[in-house]
Tab-separated table of C-alpha atoms in Angstrom:
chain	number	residue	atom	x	y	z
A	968	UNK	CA	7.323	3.203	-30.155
A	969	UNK	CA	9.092	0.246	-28.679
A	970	UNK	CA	10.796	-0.178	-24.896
A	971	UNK	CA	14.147	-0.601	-25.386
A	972	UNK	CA	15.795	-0.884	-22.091
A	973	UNK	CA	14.481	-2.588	-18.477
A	974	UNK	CA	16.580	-1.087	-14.850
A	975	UNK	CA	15.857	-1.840	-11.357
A	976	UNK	CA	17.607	0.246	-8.951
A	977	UNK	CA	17.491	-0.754	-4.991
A	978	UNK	CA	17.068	2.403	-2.728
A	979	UNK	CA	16.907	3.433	0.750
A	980	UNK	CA	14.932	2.741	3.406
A	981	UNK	CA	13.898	-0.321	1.801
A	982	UNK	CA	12.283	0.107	-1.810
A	983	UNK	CA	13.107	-1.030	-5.568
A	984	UNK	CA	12.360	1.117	-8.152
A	985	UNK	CA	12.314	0.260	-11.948
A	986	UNK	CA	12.805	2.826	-15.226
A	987	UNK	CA	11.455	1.771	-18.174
A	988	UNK	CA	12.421	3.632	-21.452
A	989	UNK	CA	11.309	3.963	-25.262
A	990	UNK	CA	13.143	3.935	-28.204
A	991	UNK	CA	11.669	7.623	-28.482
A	992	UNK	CA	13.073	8.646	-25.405
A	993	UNK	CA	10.068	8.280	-23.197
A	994	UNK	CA	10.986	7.254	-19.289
A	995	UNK	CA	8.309	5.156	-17.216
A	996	UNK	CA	8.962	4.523	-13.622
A	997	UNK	CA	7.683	1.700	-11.093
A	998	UNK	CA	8.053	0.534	-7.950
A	999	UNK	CA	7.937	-3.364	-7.871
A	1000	UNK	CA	8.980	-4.105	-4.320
A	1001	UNK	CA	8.289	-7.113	-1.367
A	1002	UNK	CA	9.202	-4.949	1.852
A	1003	UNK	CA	11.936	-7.598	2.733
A	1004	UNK	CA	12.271	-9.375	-0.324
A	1005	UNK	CA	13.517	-6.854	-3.147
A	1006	UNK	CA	16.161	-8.769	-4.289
A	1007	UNK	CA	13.594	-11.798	-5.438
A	1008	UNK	CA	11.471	-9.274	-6.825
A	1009	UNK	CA	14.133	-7.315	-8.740
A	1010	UNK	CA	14.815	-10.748	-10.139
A	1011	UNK	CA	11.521	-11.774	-11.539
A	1012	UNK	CA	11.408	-8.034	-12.996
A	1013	UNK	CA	14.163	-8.956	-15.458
A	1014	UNK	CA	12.251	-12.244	-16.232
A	1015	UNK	CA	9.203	-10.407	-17.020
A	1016	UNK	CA	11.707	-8.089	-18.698
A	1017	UNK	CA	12.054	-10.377	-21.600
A	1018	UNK	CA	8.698	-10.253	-22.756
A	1019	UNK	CA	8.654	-6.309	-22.563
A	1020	UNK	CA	12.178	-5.251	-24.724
A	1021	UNK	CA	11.214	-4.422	-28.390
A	1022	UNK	CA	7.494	-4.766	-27.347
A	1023	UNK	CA	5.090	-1.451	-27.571
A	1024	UNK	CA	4.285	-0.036	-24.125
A	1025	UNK	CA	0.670	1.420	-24.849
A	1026	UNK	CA	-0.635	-1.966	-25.071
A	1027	UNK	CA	-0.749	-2.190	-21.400
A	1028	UNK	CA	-3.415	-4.626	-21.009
A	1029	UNK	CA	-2.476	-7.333	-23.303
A	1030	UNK	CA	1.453	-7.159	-21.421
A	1031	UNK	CA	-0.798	-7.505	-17.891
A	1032	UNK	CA	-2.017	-10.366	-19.744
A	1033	UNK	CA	1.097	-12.178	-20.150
A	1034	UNK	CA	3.220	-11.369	-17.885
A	1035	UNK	CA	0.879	-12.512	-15.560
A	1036	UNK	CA	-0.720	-15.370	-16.998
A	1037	UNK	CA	2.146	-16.465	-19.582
A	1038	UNK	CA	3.640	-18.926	-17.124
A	1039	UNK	CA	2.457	-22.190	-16.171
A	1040	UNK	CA	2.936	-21.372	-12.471
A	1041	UNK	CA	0.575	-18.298	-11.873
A	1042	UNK	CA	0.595	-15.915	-8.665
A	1043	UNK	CA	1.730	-15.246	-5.709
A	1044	UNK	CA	3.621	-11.857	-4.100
A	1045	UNK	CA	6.731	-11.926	-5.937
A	1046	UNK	CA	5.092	-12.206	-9.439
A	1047	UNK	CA	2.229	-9.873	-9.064
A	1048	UNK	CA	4.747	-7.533	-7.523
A	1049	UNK	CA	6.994	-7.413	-10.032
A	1050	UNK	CA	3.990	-7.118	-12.624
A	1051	UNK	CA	2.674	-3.984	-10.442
A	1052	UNK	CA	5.770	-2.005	-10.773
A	1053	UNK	CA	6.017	-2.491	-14.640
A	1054	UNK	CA	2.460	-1.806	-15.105
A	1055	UNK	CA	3.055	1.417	-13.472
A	1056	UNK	CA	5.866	2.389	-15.566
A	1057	UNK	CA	3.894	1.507	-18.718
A	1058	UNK	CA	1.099	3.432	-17.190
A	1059	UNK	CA	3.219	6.401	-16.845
A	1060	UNK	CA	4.575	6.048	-20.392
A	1061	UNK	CA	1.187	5.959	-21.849
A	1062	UNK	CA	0.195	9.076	-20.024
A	1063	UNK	CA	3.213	11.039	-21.277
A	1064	UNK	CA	2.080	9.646	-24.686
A	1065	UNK	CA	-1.171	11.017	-25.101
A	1066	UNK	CA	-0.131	14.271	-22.974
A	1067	UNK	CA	-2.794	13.419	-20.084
A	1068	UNK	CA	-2.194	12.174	-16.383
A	1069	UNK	CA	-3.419	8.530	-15.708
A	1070	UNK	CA	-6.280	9.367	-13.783
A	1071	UNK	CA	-7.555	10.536	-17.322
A	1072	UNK	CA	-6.897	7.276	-19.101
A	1073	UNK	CA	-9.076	5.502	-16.355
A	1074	UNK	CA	-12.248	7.614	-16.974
A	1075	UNK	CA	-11.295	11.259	-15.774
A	1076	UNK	CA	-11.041	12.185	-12.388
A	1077	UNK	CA	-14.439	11.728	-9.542
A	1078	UNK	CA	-12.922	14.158	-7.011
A	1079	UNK	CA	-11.002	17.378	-6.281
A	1080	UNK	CA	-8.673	15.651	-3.561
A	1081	UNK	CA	-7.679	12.661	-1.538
A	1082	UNK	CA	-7.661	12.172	1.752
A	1083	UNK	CA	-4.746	11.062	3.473
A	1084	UNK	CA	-3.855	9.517	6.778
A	1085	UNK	CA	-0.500	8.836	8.528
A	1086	UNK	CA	1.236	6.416	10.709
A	1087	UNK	CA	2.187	6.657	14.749
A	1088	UNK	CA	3.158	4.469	17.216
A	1089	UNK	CA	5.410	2.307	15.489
A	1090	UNK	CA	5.885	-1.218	15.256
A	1091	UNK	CA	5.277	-1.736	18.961
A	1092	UNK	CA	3.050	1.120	19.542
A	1093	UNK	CA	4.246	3.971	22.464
A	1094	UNK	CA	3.185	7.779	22.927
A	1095	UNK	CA	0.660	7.730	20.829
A	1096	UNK	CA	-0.874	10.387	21.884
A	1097	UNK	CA	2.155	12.453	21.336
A	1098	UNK	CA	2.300	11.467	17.600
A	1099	UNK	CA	-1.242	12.022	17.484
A	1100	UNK	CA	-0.870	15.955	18.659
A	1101	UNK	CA	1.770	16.030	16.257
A	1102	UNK	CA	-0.326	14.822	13.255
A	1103	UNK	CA	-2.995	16.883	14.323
A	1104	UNK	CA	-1.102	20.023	14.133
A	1105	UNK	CA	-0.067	18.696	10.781
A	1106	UNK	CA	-3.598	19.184	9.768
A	1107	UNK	CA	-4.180	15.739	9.183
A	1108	UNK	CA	-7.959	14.183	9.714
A	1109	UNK	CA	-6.771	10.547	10.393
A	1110	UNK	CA	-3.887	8.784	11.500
A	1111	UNK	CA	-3.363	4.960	11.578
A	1112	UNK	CA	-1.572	2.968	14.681
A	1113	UNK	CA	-0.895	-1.098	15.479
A	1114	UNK	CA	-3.262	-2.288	18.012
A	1115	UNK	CA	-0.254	-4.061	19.892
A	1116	UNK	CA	3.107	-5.358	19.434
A	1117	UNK	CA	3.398	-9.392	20.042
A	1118	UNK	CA	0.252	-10.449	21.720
A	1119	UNK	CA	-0.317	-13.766	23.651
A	1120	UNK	CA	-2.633	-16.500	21.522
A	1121	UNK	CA	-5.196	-15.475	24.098
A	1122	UNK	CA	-4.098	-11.831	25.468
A	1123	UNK	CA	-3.894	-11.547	29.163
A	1124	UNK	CA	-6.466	-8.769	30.990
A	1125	UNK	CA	-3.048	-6.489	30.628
A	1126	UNK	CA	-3.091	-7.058	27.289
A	1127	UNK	CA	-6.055	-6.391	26.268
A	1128	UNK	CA	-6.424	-3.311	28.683
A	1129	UNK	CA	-3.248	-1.863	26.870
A	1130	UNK	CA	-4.886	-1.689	23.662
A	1131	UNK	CA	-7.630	-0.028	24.541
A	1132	UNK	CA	-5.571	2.549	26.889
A	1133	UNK	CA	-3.254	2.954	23.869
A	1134	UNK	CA	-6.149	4.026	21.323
A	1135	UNK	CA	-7.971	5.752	24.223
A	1136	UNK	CA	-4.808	8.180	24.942
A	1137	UNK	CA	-5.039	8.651	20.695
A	1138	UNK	CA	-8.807	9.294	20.461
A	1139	UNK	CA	-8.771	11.563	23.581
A	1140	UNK	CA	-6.132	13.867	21.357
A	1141	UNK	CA	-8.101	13.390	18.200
A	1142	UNK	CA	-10.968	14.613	19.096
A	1143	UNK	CA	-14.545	13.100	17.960
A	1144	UNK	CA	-14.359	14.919	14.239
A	1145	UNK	CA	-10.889	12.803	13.113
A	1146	UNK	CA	-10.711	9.215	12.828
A	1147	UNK	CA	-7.902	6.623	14.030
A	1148	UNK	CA	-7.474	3.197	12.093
A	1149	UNK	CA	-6.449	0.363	14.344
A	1150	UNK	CA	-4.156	-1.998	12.646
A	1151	UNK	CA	-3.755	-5.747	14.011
A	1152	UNK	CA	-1.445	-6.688	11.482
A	1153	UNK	CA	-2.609	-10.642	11.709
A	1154	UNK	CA	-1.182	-10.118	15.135
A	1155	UNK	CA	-4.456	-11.571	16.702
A	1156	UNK	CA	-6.028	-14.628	16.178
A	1157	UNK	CA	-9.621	-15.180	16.793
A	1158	UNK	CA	-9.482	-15.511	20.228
A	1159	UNK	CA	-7.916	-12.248	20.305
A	1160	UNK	CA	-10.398	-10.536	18.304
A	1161	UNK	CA	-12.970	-11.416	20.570
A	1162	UNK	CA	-11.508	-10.463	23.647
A	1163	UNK	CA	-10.516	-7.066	22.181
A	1164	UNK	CA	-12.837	-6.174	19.550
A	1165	UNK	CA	-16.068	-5.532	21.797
A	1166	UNK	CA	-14.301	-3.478	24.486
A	1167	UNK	CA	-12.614	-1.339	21.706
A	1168	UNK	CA	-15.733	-0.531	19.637
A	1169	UNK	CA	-16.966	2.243	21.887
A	1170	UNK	CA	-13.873	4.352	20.996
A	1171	UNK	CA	-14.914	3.970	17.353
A	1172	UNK	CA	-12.467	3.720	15.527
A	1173	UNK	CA	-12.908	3.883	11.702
A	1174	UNK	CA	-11.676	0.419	10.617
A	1175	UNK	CA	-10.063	-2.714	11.992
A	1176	UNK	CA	-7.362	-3.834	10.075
A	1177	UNK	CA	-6.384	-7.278	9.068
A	1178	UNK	CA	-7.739	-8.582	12.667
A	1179	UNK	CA	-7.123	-12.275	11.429
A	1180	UNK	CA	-3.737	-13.388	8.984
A	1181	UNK	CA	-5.100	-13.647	5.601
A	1182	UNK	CA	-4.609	-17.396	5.925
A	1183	UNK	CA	-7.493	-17.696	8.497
A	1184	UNK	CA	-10.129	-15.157	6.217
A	1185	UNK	CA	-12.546	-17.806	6.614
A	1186	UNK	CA	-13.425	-16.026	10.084
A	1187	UNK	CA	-13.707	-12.892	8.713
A	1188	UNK	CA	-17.365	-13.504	8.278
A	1189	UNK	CA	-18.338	-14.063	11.941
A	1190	UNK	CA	-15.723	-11.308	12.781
A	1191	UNK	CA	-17.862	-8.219	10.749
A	1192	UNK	CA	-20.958	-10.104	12.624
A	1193	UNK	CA	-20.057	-9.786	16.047
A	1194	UNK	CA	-18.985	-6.085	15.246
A	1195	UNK	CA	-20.359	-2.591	14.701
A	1196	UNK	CA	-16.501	-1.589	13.876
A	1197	UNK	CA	-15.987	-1.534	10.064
A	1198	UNK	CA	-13.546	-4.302	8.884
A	1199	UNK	CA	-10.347	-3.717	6.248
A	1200	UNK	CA	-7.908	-6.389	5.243
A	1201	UNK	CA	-6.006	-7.083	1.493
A	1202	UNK	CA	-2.510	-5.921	2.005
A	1203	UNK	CA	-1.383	-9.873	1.658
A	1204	UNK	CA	-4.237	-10.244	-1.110
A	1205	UNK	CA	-2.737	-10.544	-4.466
A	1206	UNK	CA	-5.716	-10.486	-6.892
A	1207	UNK	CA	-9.300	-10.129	-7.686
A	1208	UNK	CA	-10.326	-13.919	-6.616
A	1209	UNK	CA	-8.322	-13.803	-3.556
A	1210	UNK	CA	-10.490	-10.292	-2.644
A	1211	UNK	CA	-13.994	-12.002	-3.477
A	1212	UNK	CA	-13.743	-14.345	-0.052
A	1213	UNK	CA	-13.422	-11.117	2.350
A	1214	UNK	CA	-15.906	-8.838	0.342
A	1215	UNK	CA	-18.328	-12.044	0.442
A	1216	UNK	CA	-17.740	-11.993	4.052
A	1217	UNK	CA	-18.907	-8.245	3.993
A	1218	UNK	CA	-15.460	-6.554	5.014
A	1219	UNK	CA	-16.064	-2.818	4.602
A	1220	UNK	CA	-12.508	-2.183	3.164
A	1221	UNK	CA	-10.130	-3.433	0.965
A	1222	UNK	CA	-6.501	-2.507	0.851
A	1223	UNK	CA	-4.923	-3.806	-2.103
A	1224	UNK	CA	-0.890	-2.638	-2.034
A	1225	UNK	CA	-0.314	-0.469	-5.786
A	1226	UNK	CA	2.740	-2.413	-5.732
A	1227	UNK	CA	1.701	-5.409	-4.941
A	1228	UNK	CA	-1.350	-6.384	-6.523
A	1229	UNK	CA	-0.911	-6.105	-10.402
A	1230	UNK	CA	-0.986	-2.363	-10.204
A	1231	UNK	CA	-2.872	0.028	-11.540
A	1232	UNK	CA	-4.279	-2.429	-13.530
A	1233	UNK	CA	-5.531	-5.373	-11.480
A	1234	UNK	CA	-6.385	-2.538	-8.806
A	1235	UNK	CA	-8.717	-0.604	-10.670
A	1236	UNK	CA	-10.712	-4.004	-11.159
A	1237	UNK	CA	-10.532	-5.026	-7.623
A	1238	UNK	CA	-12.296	-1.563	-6.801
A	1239	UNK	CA	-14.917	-2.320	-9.371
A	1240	UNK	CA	-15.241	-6.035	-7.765
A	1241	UNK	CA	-15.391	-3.852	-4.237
A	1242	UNK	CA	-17.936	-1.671	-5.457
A	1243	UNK	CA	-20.606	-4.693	-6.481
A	1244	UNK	CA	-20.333	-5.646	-2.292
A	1245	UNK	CA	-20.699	-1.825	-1.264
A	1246	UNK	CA	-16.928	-2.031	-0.343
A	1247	UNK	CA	-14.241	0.775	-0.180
A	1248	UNK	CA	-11.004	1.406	-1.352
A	1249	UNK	CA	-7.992	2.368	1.004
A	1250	UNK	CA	-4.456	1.528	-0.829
A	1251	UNK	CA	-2.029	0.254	1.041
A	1252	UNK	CA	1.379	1.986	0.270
A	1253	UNK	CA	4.037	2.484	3.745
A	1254	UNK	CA	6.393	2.503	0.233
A	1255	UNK	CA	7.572	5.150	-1.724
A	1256	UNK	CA	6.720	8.257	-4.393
A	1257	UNK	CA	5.805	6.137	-7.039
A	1258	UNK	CA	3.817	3.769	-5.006
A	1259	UNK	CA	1.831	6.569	-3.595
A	1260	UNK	CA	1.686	8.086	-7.196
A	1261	UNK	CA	0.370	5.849	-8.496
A	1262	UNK	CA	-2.031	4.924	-5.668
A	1263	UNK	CA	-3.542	8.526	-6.141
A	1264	UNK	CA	-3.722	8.180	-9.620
A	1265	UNK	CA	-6.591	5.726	-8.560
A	1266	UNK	CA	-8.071	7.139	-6.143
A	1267	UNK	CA	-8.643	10.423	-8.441
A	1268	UNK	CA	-10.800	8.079	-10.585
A	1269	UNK	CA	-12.674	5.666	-8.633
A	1270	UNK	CA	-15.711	6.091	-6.976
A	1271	UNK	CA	-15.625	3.843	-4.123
A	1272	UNK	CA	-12.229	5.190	-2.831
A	1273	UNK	CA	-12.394	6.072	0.602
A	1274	UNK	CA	-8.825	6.961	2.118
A	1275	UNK	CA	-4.841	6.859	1.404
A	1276	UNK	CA	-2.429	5.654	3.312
A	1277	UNK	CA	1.380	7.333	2.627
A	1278	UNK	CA	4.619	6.119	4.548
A	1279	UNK	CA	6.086	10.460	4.492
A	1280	UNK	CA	7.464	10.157	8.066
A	1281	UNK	CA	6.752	7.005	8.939
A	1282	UNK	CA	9.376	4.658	10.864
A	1283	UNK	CA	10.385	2.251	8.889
A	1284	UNK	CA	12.015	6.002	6.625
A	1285	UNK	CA	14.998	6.453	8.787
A	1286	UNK	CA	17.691	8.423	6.546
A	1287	UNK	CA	15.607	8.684	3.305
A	1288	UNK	CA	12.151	9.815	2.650
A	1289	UNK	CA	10.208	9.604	-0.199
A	1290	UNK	CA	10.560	13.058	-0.814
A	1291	UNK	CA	14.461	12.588	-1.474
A	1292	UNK	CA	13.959	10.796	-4.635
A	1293	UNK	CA	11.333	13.931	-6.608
A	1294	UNK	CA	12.841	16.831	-7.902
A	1295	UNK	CA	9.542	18.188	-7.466
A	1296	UNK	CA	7.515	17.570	-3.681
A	1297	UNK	CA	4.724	19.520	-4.680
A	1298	UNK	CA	2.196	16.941	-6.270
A	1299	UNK	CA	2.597	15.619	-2.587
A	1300	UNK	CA	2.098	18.794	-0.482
A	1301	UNK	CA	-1.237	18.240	2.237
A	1302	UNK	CA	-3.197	20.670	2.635
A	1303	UNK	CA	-6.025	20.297	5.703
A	1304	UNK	CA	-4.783	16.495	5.003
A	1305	UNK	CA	-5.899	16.127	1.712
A	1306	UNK	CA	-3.348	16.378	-1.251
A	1307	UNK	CA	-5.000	18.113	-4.288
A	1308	UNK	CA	-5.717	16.381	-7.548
A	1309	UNK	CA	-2.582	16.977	-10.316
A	1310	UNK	CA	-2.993	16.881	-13.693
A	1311	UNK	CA	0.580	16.211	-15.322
A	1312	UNK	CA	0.690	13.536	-17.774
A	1313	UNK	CA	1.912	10.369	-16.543
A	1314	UNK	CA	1.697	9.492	-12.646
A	1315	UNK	CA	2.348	13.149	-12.168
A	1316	UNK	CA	6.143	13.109	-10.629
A	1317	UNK	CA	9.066	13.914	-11.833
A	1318	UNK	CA	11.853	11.505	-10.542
A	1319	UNK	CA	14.739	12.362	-9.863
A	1320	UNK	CA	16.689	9.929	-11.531
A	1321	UNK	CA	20.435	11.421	-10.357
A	1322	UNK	CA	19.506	10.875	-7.198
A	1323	UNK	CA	18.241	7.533	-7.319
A	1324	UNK	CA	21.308	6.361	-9.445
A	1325	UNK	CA	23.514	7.801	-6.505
A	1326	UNK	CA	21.149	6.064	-3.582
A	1327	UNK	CA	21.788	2.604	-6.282
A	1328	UNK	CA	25.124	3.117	-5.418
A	1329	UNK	CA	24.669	1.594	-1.934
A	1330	UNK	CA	21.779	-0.625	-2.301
A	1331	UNK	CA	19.747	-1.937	0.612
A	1332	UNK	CA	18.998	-5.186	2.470
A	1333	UNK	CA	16.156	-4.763	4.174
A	1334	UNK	CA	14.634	-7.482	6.616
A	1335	UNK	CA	11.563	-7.045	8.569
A	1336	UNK	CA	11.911	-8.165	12.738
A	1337	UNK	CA	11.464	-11.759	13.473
A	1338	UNK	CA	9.497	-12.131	16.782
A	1339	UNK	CA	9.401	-14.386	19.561
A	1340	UNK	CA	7.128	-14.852	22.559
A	1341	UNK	CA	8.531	-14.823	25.966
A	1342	UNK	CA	8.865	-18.944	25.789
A	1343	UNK	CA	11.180	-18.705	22.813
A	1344	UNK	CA	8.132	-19.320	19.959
A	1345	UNK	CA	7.218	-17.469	16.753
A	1346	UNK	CA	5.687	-14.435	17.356
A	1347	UNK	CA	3.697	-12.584	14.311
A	1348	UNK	CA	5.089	-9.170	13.272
């Protein structure tokens, strides 16, 4: 069996998909996407491509191998993004191969189900408790929010009390048996995170994300110190060695991106790395269906795996969901927000490849905010 042919395909709201295909007739998809940069990815996927046409597919580790080590220059978001979305496709080939879902291929499966959480608030976080309710009655356990929107270099009382009201109103709807993540988004430095972190504690919430920009992890350390919140950051972490600095630090999360960080591949070792520091594993993936495929597929097999995040609903999704682009929603359905373990070979979807060829047809260009603070300066988003 050889691959024989490479696409890319850029889809609404804001994601690239790639199809992968065999000389046997075989069909691999991935999703190798920078929110905001898909174009430079879908680029460096017919680079990559190169190496892959004519090559076989079930020797997935030796391609991982060289596509991400082959080049002189080594790294980075783009590259290990484009390698992610390939390395799911060849995952999913493999698992049609041998007849036998991915989860299989990495050991056979650890649990029954996965539990999911999902997004409110938005970008600049308002009636949260509203979205909250809503969730709720969804069935859902947890549910994720920013902290803030732009925040001063050192928030003003107002500031800082707005936080705190905002996940006060959320907890208050939640209850004290579901949990609510609290997402900084590198919005705060370490000023910040002192001034917030200790009056925010008592409404425990069940991590902190990426308090500090991954730039300035060498706080992290006195962060999880001065603390009893749990700690999660690796959305902007790329790789194994660029995890071991956090979990060293003693974060209690990490949150590698399934299309971002060498896939399935590179992710399954960076829970294993995780594991050695008593570390979970919460994917990142606001993306799409084969993201969050492929993202379960992992979490079905590895131990440490606490939560998944999944972008159905979520705001950045107006006029396409992830939904639109399976001819089949049911590997996806919750269910007292879990979503049960599949077993179809592959990652387990079927997608719908008419409609993504149609949704080609008007490709996006997708551009996250730029910020500014009141005086006219760069604001983190």
């Amino acid at each position: 069996m050889k691959i024989e042919r490479i696409e890319t395909f850029l889809v609404a709201p804001r994601w690239l998909f790639c199809r992968v295909e065999t000389d046997d007739g075989l069909v691999g998809w991935g999703e190798p996407v920078v929110e905001g940069r898909a174009e430079v990815v879908r680029s460096a996927v017919e680079v990559l491509s190169e190496h892959l046409i004519g090559a076989d597919p079930l020797r997935i580790e030796q391609h991982w191998q060289v596509l991400t080590k082959g080049g002189f220059y080594r790294g980075g978001p783009i590259l290990s993004s484009a390698v992610a979305g390939l390395d799911q496709a060849l995952w999913d080939i493999a698992g049609q191969a041998y007849g036998a879902p991915v989860h299989a291929l990495l050991g056979g499966p650890v649990r029954d189900r996965v539990r999911i959480y999902s997004w409110i608030g938005g970008d600049e976080p308002d009636e949260v408790a509203d979205a909250a309710a809503a969730q709720v009655a969804a069935g859902l356990t947890g549910v994720k929010m920013n902290a803030c929107g732009r925040l001063s270099p050192i928030p003003t009382s107002a500031e800082v009390d707005a936080v705190i009201g905002r996940v006060a109103a959320a907890r208050e709807v939640l209850g004290p048996d579901r949990d609510i993540a609290v997402d900084f988004h590198g919005r705060a430095g370490m000023a910040a995170v002192r001034r917030i972190l200790p009056e925010l504690a008592a409404l425990r919430p069940f991590f902190v994300e990426e308090p500090v920009l991954p730039d300035q992890a060498h706080h992290l350390r006195d962060i999880v110190a001065s603390t009893p919140i749990p700690v999660a950051t690796g959305e902007r972490l790329y790789g194994r060695s660029e995890f071991l600095g956090p979990l060293q630090a003693g974060v209690a999360v990490v949150q590698p991106d399934l299309s971002h960080a060498g896939g399935i591949s590179e992710v399954r070792r960076i829970a294993a790395l995780a594991e050695t520091y008593g570390a979970l594993l919460a994917p990142h993936c606001p993306l799409g269906p084969i993201s969050l495929a492929a993202s379960l597929q992992v979490a079905f097999a590895t131990p440490n795996f606490l939560i998944q995040e999944q972008s159905i609903g979520i705001h950045y999704n107006a006029g396409s969901e992830l939904l639109d682009y399976l001819v089949d929603p049911e590997p996806f359905r919750f269910v007292d927000g879990h979503i049960a373990r599949f077993d179809r070979p592959g990652l387990g979807i079927t997608v719908d490849e008419a409609a993504v060829r149609k949704a080609a047809q008007s490709p996006h260009a997708w551009r996250n905010p730029v910020w500014q603070h009141a005086d006219g300066s760069f604001a983190e988003w």
